[in-house]
Amino acid sequence: MKRLNSLAFALLFALAGCNPGANDKGNDTIEGKVERLLAQMTLEEKVGQMNQYNGFYDATGPAPSEGDAKNKYEHLKKGWVGSVLNVKGAQEVFEMQRVVVEESRLGIPLIFGLDVIHGQKTLAPIPLGEAASWDLEAIEKSARIAAIEATATGQNWTFAPMVDISRDARWGRVMEGAGEDPYLGAKIGVARVKGFQGDDLSANNTMAACAKHFAGYGFAEAGRDYNTVDVGTSTLYNVIFPPFEAAVSAGVKTVMNSFNILNGIPATGDRFLQREILKGKWGFQGFVVSDWGSVGEMIKHGYAKDLKEAAELAANAGSDMDMESYAYVKYLAELVREGKVSEELVDDAVRRILRLKFELGLFDDPYRYCNTEREKELLYHEDHMKGVLDVAKKSIVLLKNENNLLPLAKNQKNIALIGALASDKTSPLGSWRVSSDDNTAVSVLEGLEAYSNDFKYAKGPKLVTSEVAFHIPLTFNMTDRSGMKEAIELAKRSDIVVMVLGEHGLLSGEGRSRVNIDLPGLQQELLEEVYKVNRNIVLVLMNGRPLALPWADQHIPAIVEAWHLGTQSGNAIAQVLYGDYNPSGKLTMSFPRHVGQCPIYYNHYSTGRPDVKPEVFWSHYSDESNDPLYPFGYGLSYTTFEYDALQVNVKSNEMVEVLVNVTNTGQVEGEEVVQLYLHDKAASVVRPVKELKGFEKIFLKPAESKQVKFTLTNKELGFFNHKGEFVVEPGMFDLMVGTSSVEGLNGQFELK
Ligand code: BGC
């Protein structure tokens, strides 16, 4: 396809009767252009901008002539659609854009949205994995790569990053966020926004980002997706809001609301969230898109009596765009005429949407993302492969390494590789990979092949029995033990066994909550059987959430957390196993000992009875410890780091300087994430026992030392009270600087 150039478009647009850019000679502001265009729009056309449809139009075939899709197609031509999602490929986007631009009265271009969560074709690790790198630069770069590829396929809006804080490993969507900490979650969310949006949104390789899901979605009761959320003010302001507020401050262009009810009101219909907080207090200038069908779901929630009332409630509450509920397109104009929704509110929503279209440069050239040559050139680009390999290595967390079993010697002989996931080229791509191709991950088997020709592979029992696809629930093989014997035999005659076990890539993600967060299928049995014949096991875990694996922790000498690392999975894992990359990842979600501990998170409050007592009446479980198996911030290295010379200098009541020395005391170079935690000992609203308030990732050669300096300001020292006011209170603070949330040097200071 030839890309239409800007000149041709300007002509088309002029013919279509509207070209808000034509007479500006470059000195008109976007606001001015928006106003002029708005003034030309009918009420139906305004409402049309607030309507988003799922893709429906097969560019290579005839336009649909019946059913829902026909209506959608007619609506395109009438200018009743502002955006579409899931239209994939530069050609398809071009064809659909052309219908709107050439055939609708005002020719207002569409925005094309897609879930570009951890890449388009070349995939980076799932976001939870990537967060474990604590490497903001690498994370930003990964989002940049995703944007470069996605925009080459016609997209200009991603529904990412998900900045929901998650504390419950049962919830399948923990894979899509940055974990349990709001401070780190905010930093990572901002890095992702910057990566997607770049410095110039009008460039053809940057795209609008979307902070989602506003708000509270990660707090679904019992970890069951879409479930009720009921949280208090302190959690709302101090835990749930901060990553959203940070994304807004960083200039995120859109926000998605969420499916759940929050304290009795569906987020989609919540005026407090969308008008008071987001657009009011935080001054958000972008637009809010509903989640898929969430306007209509307010009926099932018991909040709206029918779809018309749902449209009224959502629009009045500040949901600017309706994703696939058909509520606005059907009822909003009528509601305005009846005086139930004011036209000013509609205008406000439309302004926000048009503003983004201007910022994206769509009025200069609506086909700027539609170049099939560019698409071919950029997908799976070599540079992107390098970028995702880099962040994949950094995302790996070494959980256990008894007797330095790892790294493997380069000349290690007689290795057994075991497990169905070891040769899988699709599962490591993980969940939320709506555009990637099956079988495009480098498997662990392939990764090891690059290092050794002295290993043998036994698959063991198969993992799943069903066909594996996005819309099909997985069923695990619990009965067919074929392959078990062969794997055990191989382990018996090998010197060392690398076992790759965990969750299939599609066992986490939306709609994929679990009550057992163990190794599914026959994998635990396989692990224990192999252990009986060979204890020299390196367990490589692939999973989309924290797993509870107390048996493995107790018995297996080396455990490597490798998430779903994306396209370069096997290469990243092999480099870590052989020590060509020294692991530096640290967990961003606590790994429980038992699912019964969920939700479990390091930044909890103290009870009035926290102290271990011989008798019954203290806060604990009778049958399990309170502690996680692996805590937040935890991860080992092939070298060791020592902390000393902690200094805490209170510069003023608004500034505390903290200094610490870190030395690499081992034999190899490595990176360490130096973490700073605070505890405000007595406050008007109780503060968590520990809160991350600073971190720095440093690189040290053997015997090298570095002094790391943290500056704590009001932002780190204060918190939100029950009125939603940010306060810094005098009093004593505990401080810890160290290698994880449970290990470090302790200090104290007082704010007067
Ligand atoms: C998810 C959103 C996603 C949307 C569009 C919904 O089911 O909750 O996160 O962006 O679908 O695919």
Tab-separated table of C-alpha atoms in Angstrom, residues 171-600:
chain	number	residue	atom	x	y	z
A	171	TRP	CA	-5.692	-12.259	41.025
A	172	GLY	CA	-4.602	-13.143	37.478
A	173	ARG	CA	-3.880	-9.582	36.477
A	174	VAL	CA	-1.029	-9.092	38.888
A	175	MET	CA	1.096	-9.995	35.855
A	176	GLU	CA	0.103	-6.768	34.168
A	177	GLY	CA	1.226	-4.343	36.858
A	178	ALA	CA	4.311	-3.460	38.850
A	179	GLY	CA	3.422	-5.250	42.087
A	180	GLU	CA	2.483	-4.251	45.605
A	181	ASP	CA	4.300	-0.982	46.215
A	182	PRO	CA	2.850	2.438	45.345
A	183	TYR	CA	6.187	4.267	45.358
A	184	LEU	CA	7.848	1.860	42.952
A	185	GLY	CA	4.576	1.416	41.054
A	186	ALA	CA	4.403	5.161	40.424
A	187	LYS	CA	7.990	5.329	39.150
A	188	ILE	CA	7.509	2.357	36.861
A	189	GLY	CA	4.167	3.676	35.612
A	190	VAL	CA	5.814	6.983	34.715
A	191	ALA	CA	8.682	5.205	32.934
A	192	ARG	CA	6.161	3.299	30.848
A	193	VAL	CA	4.138	6.401	30.036
A	194	LYS	CA	7.311	8.169	28.897
A	195	GLY	CA	8.338	5.183	26.820
A	196	PHE	CA	5.025	5.016	24.977
A	197	GLN	CA	4.459	8.743	24.559
A	198	GLY	CA	8.060	9.829	23.992
A	199	ASP	CA	8.944	13.518	23.790
A	200	ASP	CA	6.808	14.292	20.794
A	201	LEU	CA	3.375	12.763	20.578
A	202	SER	CA	2.963	13.917	17.013
A	203	ALA	CA	5.845	11.745	15.825
A	204	ASN	CA	4.749	8.671	13.931
A	205	ASN	CA	6.440	6.288	16.370
A	206	THR	CA	4.941	7.492	19.637
A	207	MET	CA	1.482	6.772	20.971
A	208	ALA	CA	-0.912	7.900	23.669
A	209	ALA	CA	-0.694	5.883	26.879
A	210	CYS	CA	-3.543	4.984	29.218
A	211	ALA	CA	-3.215	4.605	32.973
A	212	LYS	CA	-5.668	1.962	34.098
A	213	HIS	CA	-7.907	0.885	35.840
A	214	PHE	CA	-9.207	3.849	37.802
A	215	ALA	CA	-9.656	2.847	40.501
A	216	GLY	CA	-9.136	-0.011	42.893
A	217	TYR	CA	-9.349	-2.869	40.393
A	218	GLY	CA	-6.337	-4.597	41.966
A	219	PHE	CA	-8.158	-4.893	45.274
A	220	ALA	CA	-10.812	-7.332	44.029
A	221	GLU	CA	-12.017	-9.316	47.026
A	222	ALA	CA	-10.359	-12.723	47.376
A	223	GLY	CA	-8.398	-12.061	44.202
A	224	ARG	CA	-11.360	-12.975	41.993
A	225	ASP	CA	-11.369	-10.854	38.862
A	226	TYR	CA	-14.082	-8.197	38.509
A	227	ASN	CA	-15.028	-8.697	42.158
A	228	THR	CA	-16.142	-6.091	44.666
A	229	VAL	CA	-13.646	-3.579	46.020
A	230	ASP	CA	-14.189	-2.065	49.421
A	231	VAL	CA	-11.276	-0.068	50.773
A	232	GLY	CA	-10.850	2.721	53.281
A	233	THR	CA	-9.682	6.265	52.671
A	234	SER	CA	-6.124	5.647	53.761
A	235	THR	CA	-5.596	2.815	51.283
A	236	LEU	CA	-7.342	4.723	48.534
A	237	TYR	CA	-5.201	7.855	48.907
A	238	ASN	CA	-1.903	6.325	49.954
A	239	VAL	CA	-1.815	3.099	47.975
A	240	ILE	CA	-4.241	3.108	45.066
A	241	PHE	CA	-4.066	6.725	43.910
A	242	PRO	CA	-0.321	7.545	43.875
A	243	PRO	CA	0.631	5.707	40.654
A	244	PHE	CA	-2.346	7.313	38.869
A	245	GLU	CA	-1.488	10.751	40.142
A	246	ALA	CA	2.127	10.255	39.075
A	247	ALA	CA	1.027	9.163	35.600
A	248	VAL	CA	-1.176	12.248	35.320
A	249	SER	CA	1.697	14.498	36.408
A	250	ALA	CA	3.886	12.818	33.798
A	251	GLY	CA	1.351	13.792	31.148
A	252	VAL	CA	-0.463	10.538	30.466
A	253	LYS	CA	-3.038	11.309	27.785
A	254	THR	CA	-5.812	8.942	28.809
A	255	VAL	CA	-7.097	7.046	31.817
A	256	MET	CA	-9.321	3.968	31.785
A	257	ASN	CA	-11.870	3.487	34.511
A	258	SER	CA	-12.631	0.067	35.814
A	259	PHE	CA	-15.110	-2.786	36.030
A	260	ASN	CA	-15.349	-2.980	39.799
A	261	ILE	CA	-17.508	-1.215	42.266
A	262	LEU	CA	-15.467	0.832	44.695
A	263	ASN	CA	-17.107	1.296	48.071
A	264	GLY	CA	-20.535	0.693	46.590
A	265	ILE	CA	-20.294	2.693	43.364
A	266	PRO	CA	-19.159	1.309	39.996
A	267	ALA	CA	-15.939	3.144	39.095
A	268	THR	CA	-17.402	3.919	35.663
A	269	GLY	CA	-20.221	5.862	37.266
A	270	ASP	CA	-18.170	7.381	40.046
A	271	ARG	CA	-18.191	11.167	39.934
A	272	PHE	CA	-15.882	11.465	42.927
A	273	LEU	CA	-13.150	9.453	41.203
A	274	GLN	CA	-13.412	10.944	37.752
A	275	ARG	CA	-14.600	14.512	38.247
A	276	GLU	CA	-13.450	15.401	41.741
A	277	ILE	CA	-10.127	13.619	41.972
A	278	LEU	CA	-8.866	12.979	38.460
A	279	LYS	CA	-10.097	15.981	36.528
A	280	GLY	CA	-10.540	18.234	39.534
A	281	LYS	CA	-7.814	17.820	42.120
A	282	TRP	CA	-5.193	16.465	39.714
A	283	GLY	CA	-6.163	18.669	36.783
A	284	PHE	CA	-6.139	15.844	34.231
A	285	GLN	CA	-6.579	17.285	30.727
A	286	GLY	CA	-6.868	14.034	28.811
A	287	PHE	CA	-9.929	11.822	28.475
A	288	VAL	CA	-11.334	8.866	30.365
A	289	VAL	CA	-12.299	5.738	28.463
A	290	SER	CA	-14.584	3.185	30.056
A	291	ASP	CA	-13.412	-0.378	30.347
A	292	TRP	CA	-14.884	-2.863	27.909
A	293	GLY	CA	-18.642	-2.778	28.365
A	294	SER	CA	-18.310	-1.280	31.835
A	295	VAL	CA	-20.981	1.366	31.209
A	296	GLY	CA	-23.507	-1.398	30.516
A	297	GLU	CA	-22.251	-3.528	33.395
A	298	MET	CA	-23.547	-0.918	35.815
A	299	ILE	CA	-26.958	-2.536	35.254
A	300	LYS	CA	-25.726	-5.911	36.537
A	301	HIS	CA	-24.022	-4.155	39.424
A	302	GLY	CA	-27.430	-2.870	40.429
A	303	TYR	CA	-26.549	0.798	39.928
A	304	ALA	CA	-28.412	1.667	36.714
A	305	LYS	CA	-31.888	0.413	35.857
A	306	ASP	CA	-31.229	0.190	32.122
A	307	LEU	CA	-28.681	1.111	29.467
A	308	LYS	CA	-30.047	4.609	29.074
A	309	GLU	CA	-29.637	5.346	32.750
A	310	ALA	CA	-26.174	3.772	32.607
A	311	ALA	CA	-25.238	6.234	29.853
A	312	GLU	CA	-26.552	9.118	31.929
A	313	LEU	CA	-24.678	8.068	35.063
A	314	ALA	CA	-21.410	7.384	33.250
A	315	ALA	CA	-21.427	10.618	31.248
A	316	ASN	CA	-22.310	12.741	34.237
A	317	ALA	CA	-19.626	11.023	36.293
A	318	GLY	CA	-16.944	11.875	33.758
A	319	SER	CA	-16.500	8.785	31.568
A	320	ASP	CA	-15.682	10.464	28.279
A	321	MET	CA	-15.629	7.513	25.938
A	322	ASP	CA	-17.809	4.421	25.934
A	323	MET	CA	-15.917	1.257	24.991
A	324	GLU	CA	-18.295	-1.258	23.496
A	325	SER	CA	-21.395	-0.680	25.623
A	326	TYR	CA	-23.266	1.099	22.799
A	327	ALA	CA	-24.804	3.212	25.543
A	328	TYR	CA	-23.654	6.657	24.411
A	329	VAL	CA	-24.282	6.099	20.728
A	330	LYS	CA	-27.802	4.954	21.503
A	331	TYR	CA	-28.898	7.314	24.248
A	332	LEU	CA	-26.585	10.217	24.928
A	333	ALA	CA	-28.025	12.678	22.403
A	334	GLU	CA	-31.518	11.890	23.692
A	335	LEU	CA	-30.345	12.383	27.282
A	336	VAL	CA	-28.978	15.803	26.357
A	337	ARG	CA	-32.262	16.773	24.730
A	338	GLU	CA	-34.123	15.650	27.830
A	339	GLY	CA	-31.791	17.777	29.971
A	340	LYS	CA	-30.445	14.796	31.896
A	341	VAL	CA	-26.899	15.329	30.693
A	342	SER	CA	-25.819	18.867	29.941
A	343	GLU	CA	-24.359	19.649	26.545
A	344	GLU	CA	-21.468	21.393	28.325
A	345	LEU	CA	-20.392	18.056	29.760
A	346	VAL	CA	-20.578	16.471	26.324
A	347	ASP	CA	-18.551	19.367	24.920
A	348	ASP	CA	-15.981	18.910	27.654
A	349	ALA	CA	-15.582	15.227	26.792
A	350	VAL	CA	-15.369	15.935	23.055
A	351	ARG	CA	-12.781	18.659	23.580
A	352	ARG	CA	-10.614	16.213	25.464
A	353	ILE	CA	-10.886	13.633	22.690
A	354	LEU	CA	-10.303	16.096	19.855
A	355	ARG	CA	-7.377	17.611	21.707
A	356	LEU	CA	-5.619	14.270	21.674
A	357	LYS	CA	-6.357	13.797	17.981
A	358	PHE	CA	-4.709	17.137	17.260
A	359	GLU	CA	-1.778	16.317	19.526
A	360	LEU	CA	-1.264	13.036	17.730
A	361	GLY	CA	-1.090	14.976	14.495
A	362	LEU	CA	-4.019	13.091	13.010
A	363	PHE	CA	-5.475	16.234	11.469
A	364	ASP	CA	-2.224	16.862	9.639
A	365	ASP	CA	-2.060	13.327	8.356
A	366	PRO	CA	-4.527	10.700	9.537
A	367	TYR	CA	-2.502	8.010	7.765
A	368	ARG	CA	0.765	8.826	9.457
A	369	TYR	CA	0.910	5.409	11.122
A	370	CYS	CA	-0.071	3.530	7.980
A	371	ASN	CA	3.014	2.636	6.092
A	372	THR	CA	3.283	-1.034	5.278
A	373	GLU	CA	6.949	-0.707	4.311
A	374	ARG	CA	7.757	0.703	7.687
A	375	GLU	CA	5.651	-1.983	9.307
A	376	LYS	CA	7.666	-4.720	7.574
A	377	GLU	CA	10.934	-3.099	8.445
A	378	LEU	CA	10.263	-2.523	12.143
A	379	LEU	CA	8.448	-5.617	13.374
A	380	TYR	CA	10.878	-8.010	15.053
A	381	HIS	CA	13.680	-5.535	14.383
A	382	GLU	CA	17.104	-6.659	15.524
A	383	ASP	CA	17.470	-3.635	17.829
A	384	HIS	CA	14.194	-4.532	19.495
A	385	MET	CA	15.419	-8.078	20.082
A	386	LYS	CA	18.481	-6.647	21.826
A	387	GLY	CA	16.363	-4.317	23.929
A	388	VAL	CA	13.980	-7.003	25.144
A	389	LEU	CA	16.863	-9.394	25.836
A	390	ASP	CA	18.486	-6.754	28.003
A	391	VAL	CA	15.370	-6.153	30.103
A	392	ALA	CA	14.567	-9.883	30.218
A	393	LYS	CA	17.938	-10.655	31.830
A	394	LYS	CA	17.434	-7.859	34.313
A	395	SER	CA	13.990	-9.176	35.249
A	396	ILE	CA	15.217	-12.581	36.423
A	397	VAL	CA	15.310	-13.031	40.203
A	398	LEU	CA	17.629	-15.534	41.852
A	399	LEU	CA	15.606	-16.897	44.766
A	400	LYS	CA	17.950	-19.525	46.118
A	401	ASN	CA	21.481	-20.677	45.362
A	402	GLU	CA	22.767	-23.137	47.934
A	403	ASN	CA	26.456	-24.000	47.719
A	404	ASN	CA	26.753	-21.767	44.667
A	405	LEU	CA	25.250	-24.399	42.432
A	406	LEU	CA	24.825	-21.563	39.969
A	407	PRO	CA	26.254	-20.341	37.724
A	408	LEU	CA	26.870	-23.508	35.760
A	409	ALA	CA	30.435	-24.002	34.577
A	410	LYS	CA	30.762	-23.388	30.851
A	411	ASN	CA	32.196	-26.882	30.495
A	412	GLN	CA	29.580	-28.512	32.705
A	413	LYS	CA	28.984	-32.021	31.374
A	414	ASN	CA	26.020	-34.296	31.471
A	415	ILE	CA	23.120	-31.910	32.061
A	416	ALA	CA	19.479	-32.973	32.048
A	417	LEU	CA	16.843	-30.490	30.981
A	418	ILE	CA	13.368	-31.464	32.134
A	419	GLY	CA	9.861	-30.050	31.851
A	420	ALA	CA	7.266	-29.376	29.177
A	421	LEU	CA	7.783	-25.617	29.518
A	422	ALA	CA	11.487	-25.969	28.669
A	423	SER	CA	10.798	-26.492	24.973
A	424	ASP	CA	7.667	-24.345	24.761
A	425	LYS	CA	8.057	-21.441	22.359
A	426	THR	CA	4.685	-19.833	23.051
A	427	SER	CA	4.053	-19.987	26.786
A	428	PRO	CA	7.055	-17.768	27.723
A	429	LEU	CA	5.462	-14.970	25.701
A	430	GLY	CA	3.043	-14.678	28.613
A	431	SER	CA	-0.443	-13.276	28.797
A	432	TRP	CA	-1.707	-10.055	27.193
A	433	ARG	CA	0.070	-10.536	23.907
A	434	VAL	CA	-2.782	-9.697	21.598
A	435	SER	CA	-0.690	-9.155	18.469
A	436	SER	CA	2.288	-11.438	18.838
A	437	ASP	CA	2.792	-14.668	16.918
A	438	ASP	CA	2.751	-18.112	18.489
A	439	ASN	CA	6.029	-19.996	18.637
A	440	THR	CA	8.197	-16.892	18.548
A	441	ALA	CA	9.847	-17.130	21.971
A	442	VAL	CA	13.342	-18.535	22.260
A	443	SER	CA	12.782	-21.592	24.453
A	444	VAL	CA	15.065	-22.573	27.316
A	445	LEU	CA	16.031	-25.593	25.253
A	446	GLU	CA	17.207	-23.325	22.442
A	447	GLY	CA	18.894	-20.975	24.874
A	448	LEU	CA	20.917	-23.812	26.397
A	449	GLU	CA	21.850	-25.170	23.000
A	450	ALA	CA	23.876	-22.033	22.422
A	451	TYR	CA	26.012	-22.924	25.467
A	452	SER	CA	26.300	-26.674	25.597
A	453	ASN	CA	26.066	-29.766	23.490
A	454	ASP	CA	26.305	-31.973	26.500
A	455	PHE	CA	22.733	-31.912	27.681
A	456	LYS	CA	19.709	-34.088	27.059
A	457	TYR	CA	16.087	-33.117	27.198
A	458	ALA	CA	13.103	-35.014	28.595
A	459	LYS	CA	9.768	-33.303	28.461
A	460	GLY	CA	8.068	-35.185	31.272
A	461	PRO	CA	4.262	-35.368	31.369
A	462	LYS	CA	2.442	-32.885	29.212
A	463	LEU	CA	1.205	-29.758	30.954
A	464	VAL	CA	-2.188	-28.987	29.417
A	465	THR	CA	-4.786	-31.202	27.839
A	466	SER	CA	-6.819	-28.576	26.058
A	467	GLU	CA	-6.046	-26.466	23.065
A	468	VAL	CA	-4.344	-23.316	24.298
A	469	ALA	CA	-5.891	-20.051	23.168
A	470	PHE	CA	-6.726	-16.673	24.629
A	471	HIS	CA	-10.433	-17.383	24.999
A	472	ILE	CA	-10.222	-20.986	26.102
A	473	PRO	CA	-9.787	-21.835	29.790
A	474	LEU	CA	-6.778	-24.075	30.385
A	475	THR	CA	-7.240	-27.613	31.623
A	476	PHE	CA	-4.222	-29.271	33.135
A	477	ASN	CA	-3.095	-32.794	32.679
A	478	MET	CA	-3.613	-34.533	36.030
A	479	THR	CA	-3.654	-38.151	34.910
A	480	ASP	CA	-1.454	-38.884	31.915
A	481	ARG	CA	1.937	-39.771	33.371
A	482	SER	CA	3.593	-40.705	30.129
A	483	GLY	CA	6.973	-39.073	29.957
A	484	MET	CA	7.426	-39.220	33.748
A	485	LYS	CA	9.547	-42.355	33.717
A	486	GLU	CA	11.801	-41.150	30.941
A	487	ALA	CA	12.419	-37.871	32.790
A	488	ILE	CA	13.306	-39.692	36.007
A	489	GLU	CA	15.654	-42.040	34.158
A	490	LEU	CA	17.407	-39.109	32.529
A	491	ALA	CA	17.779	-37.302	35.864
A	492	LYS	CA	19.232	-40.433	37.429
A	493	ARG	CA	22.100	-40.624	34.954
A	494	SER	CA	22.830	-36.865	34.812
A	495	ASP	CA	25.177	-34.756	36.908
A	496	ILE	CA	22.913	-31.779	37.146
A	497	VAL	CA	19.235	-31.269	36.378
A	498	VAL	CA	17.696	-28.052	35.092
A	499	MET	CA	13.924	-28.243	35.564
A	500	VAL	CA	11.641	-25.670	33.952
A	501	LEU	CA	8.293	-25.640	35.720
A	502	GLY	CA	5.517	-23.166	36.433
A	503	GLU	CA	2.390	-21.673	34.983
A	504	HIS	CA	1.469	-21.700	31.346
A	505	GLY	CA	1.614	-18.175	29.918
A	506	LEU	CA	-2.144	-18.030	29.653
A	507	LEU	CA	-2.781	-19.063	33.245
A	508	SER	CA	-2.474	-15.476	34.358
A	509	GLY	CA	-4.033	-12.331	32.939
A	510	GLU	CA	-7.610	-11.139	32.778
A	511	GLY	CA	-10.248	-13.561	34.026
A	512	ARG	CA	-7.568	-15.950	35.265
A	513	SER	CA	-7.757	-15.962	39.020
A	514	ARG	CA	-6.619	-19.054	40.931
A	515	VAL	CA	-7.207	-20.422	44.416
A	516	ASN	CA	-4.162	-22.689	44.167
A	517	ILE	CA	-1.010	-20.786	43.486
A	518	ASP	CA	1.137	-23.858	43.145
A	519	LEU	CA	2.672	-25.742	40.226
A	520	PRO	CA	-0.334	-26.871	38.182
A	521	GLY	CA	-0.796	-30.317	36.657
A	522	LEU	CA	1.683	-33.054	37.491
A	523	GLN	CA	4.648	-30.724	37.886
A	524	GLN	CA	5.003	-30.933	41.673
A	525	GLU	CA	4.928	-34.708	41.426
A	526	LEU	CA	7.557	-34.596	38.679
A	527	LEU	CA	9.753	-32.339	40.798
A	528	GLU	CA	9.540	-34.619	43.808
A	529	GLU	CA	10.170	-37.757	41.753
A	530	VAL	CA	13.238	-36.253	40.122
A	531	TYR	CA	14.479	-35.078	43.516
A	532	LYS	CA	14.374	-38.668	44.734
A	533	VAL	CA	16.995	-39.669	42.173
A	534	ASN	CA	19.069	-36.483	41.831
A	535	ARG	CA	19.214	-33.575	44.254
A	536	ASN	CA	21.384	-31.368	42.087
A	537	ILE	CA	18.428	-29.469	40.751
A	538	VAL	CA	18.250	-25.976	39.332
A	539	LEU	CA	14.583	-25.042	39.242
A	540	VAL	CA	13.685	-22.400	36.674
A	541	LEU	CA	10.230	-21.005	37.362
A	542	MET	CA	8.006	-19.497	34.717
A	543	ASN	CA	4.938	-17.826	36.104
A	544	GLY	CA	2.735	-14.763	35.897
A	545	ARG	CA	2.188	-14.299	39.618
A	546	PRO	CA	3.866	-15.119	42.899
A	547	LEU	CA	3.614	-18.843	43.564
A	548	ALA	CA	3.555	-20.570	46.951
A	549	LEU	CA	6.245	-23.242	46.716
A	550	PRO	CA	7.366	-24.117	50.241
A	551	TRP	CA	8.422	-27.663	49.315
A	552	ALA	CA	10.680	-26.432	46.539
A	553	ASP	CA	12.174	-23.792	48.824
A	554	GLN	CA	12.937	-26.424	51.426
A	555	HIS	CA	14.421	-29.036	49.114
A	556	ILE	CA	15.689	-27.576	45.862
A	557	PRO	CA	19.167	-26.022	46.089
A	558	ALA	CA	18.848	-23.420	43.303
A	559	ILE	CA	15.709	-21.561	42.242
A	560	VAL	CA	15.533	-18.971	39.476
A	561	GLU	CA	12.408	-16.861	38.982
A	562	ALA	CA	12.063	-16.328	35.232
A	563	TRP	CA	8.443	-15.127	34.870
A	564	HIS	CA	7.205	-15.054	31.294
A	565	LEU	CA	10.121	-13.206	29.789
A	566	GLY	CA	8.871	-12.689	26.248
A	567	THR	CA	10.537	-13.258	22.902
A	568	GLN	CA	14.099	-13.596	24.191
A	569	SER	CA	13.205	-15.810	27.174
A	570	GLY	CA	15.531	-18.744	26.562
A	571	ASN	CA	18.539	-16.578	25.780
A	572	ALA	CA	18.058	-14.482	28.907
A	573	ILE	CA	17.680	-17.567	31.092
A	574	ALA	CA	20.724	-19.298	29.580
A	575	GLN	CA	22.881	-16.210	30.121
A	576	VAL	CA	21.896	-16.162	33.777
A	577	LEU	CA	22.335	-19.914	34.276
A	578	TYR	CA	25.847	-19.749	32.821
A	579	GLY	CA	26.813	-16.542	34.600
A	580	ASP	CA	27.200	-14.366	31.519
A	581	TYR	CA	24.723	-12.128	33.256
A	582	ASN	CA	24.782	-11.867	37.034
A	583	PRO	CA	21.140	-11.773	38.195
A	584	SER	CA	20.050	-8.488	39.747
A	585	GLY	CA	16.244	-8.671	39.865
A	586	LYS	CA	14.317	-8.129	43.088
A	587	LEU	CA	10.737	-9.173	43.748
A	588	THR	CA	8.071	-6.498	43.617
A	589	MET	CA	5.388	-8.754	45.097
A	590	SER	CA	5.791	-10.915	48.174
A	591	PHE	CA	5.749	-14.654	47.525
A	592	PRO	CA	3.569	-16.344	50.152
A	593	ARG	CA	4.238	-19.637	51.875
A	594	HIS	CA	0.616	-20.564	51.513
A	595	VAL	CA	-2.252	-19.138	49.524
A	596	GLY	CA	-4.126	-18.689	52.825
A	597	GLN	CA	-1.810	-15.769	53.633
A	598	CYS	CA	-3.109	-13.752	50.649
A	599	PRO	CA	-3.292	-10.830	50.447
A	600	ILE	CA	0.246	-10.607	51.792
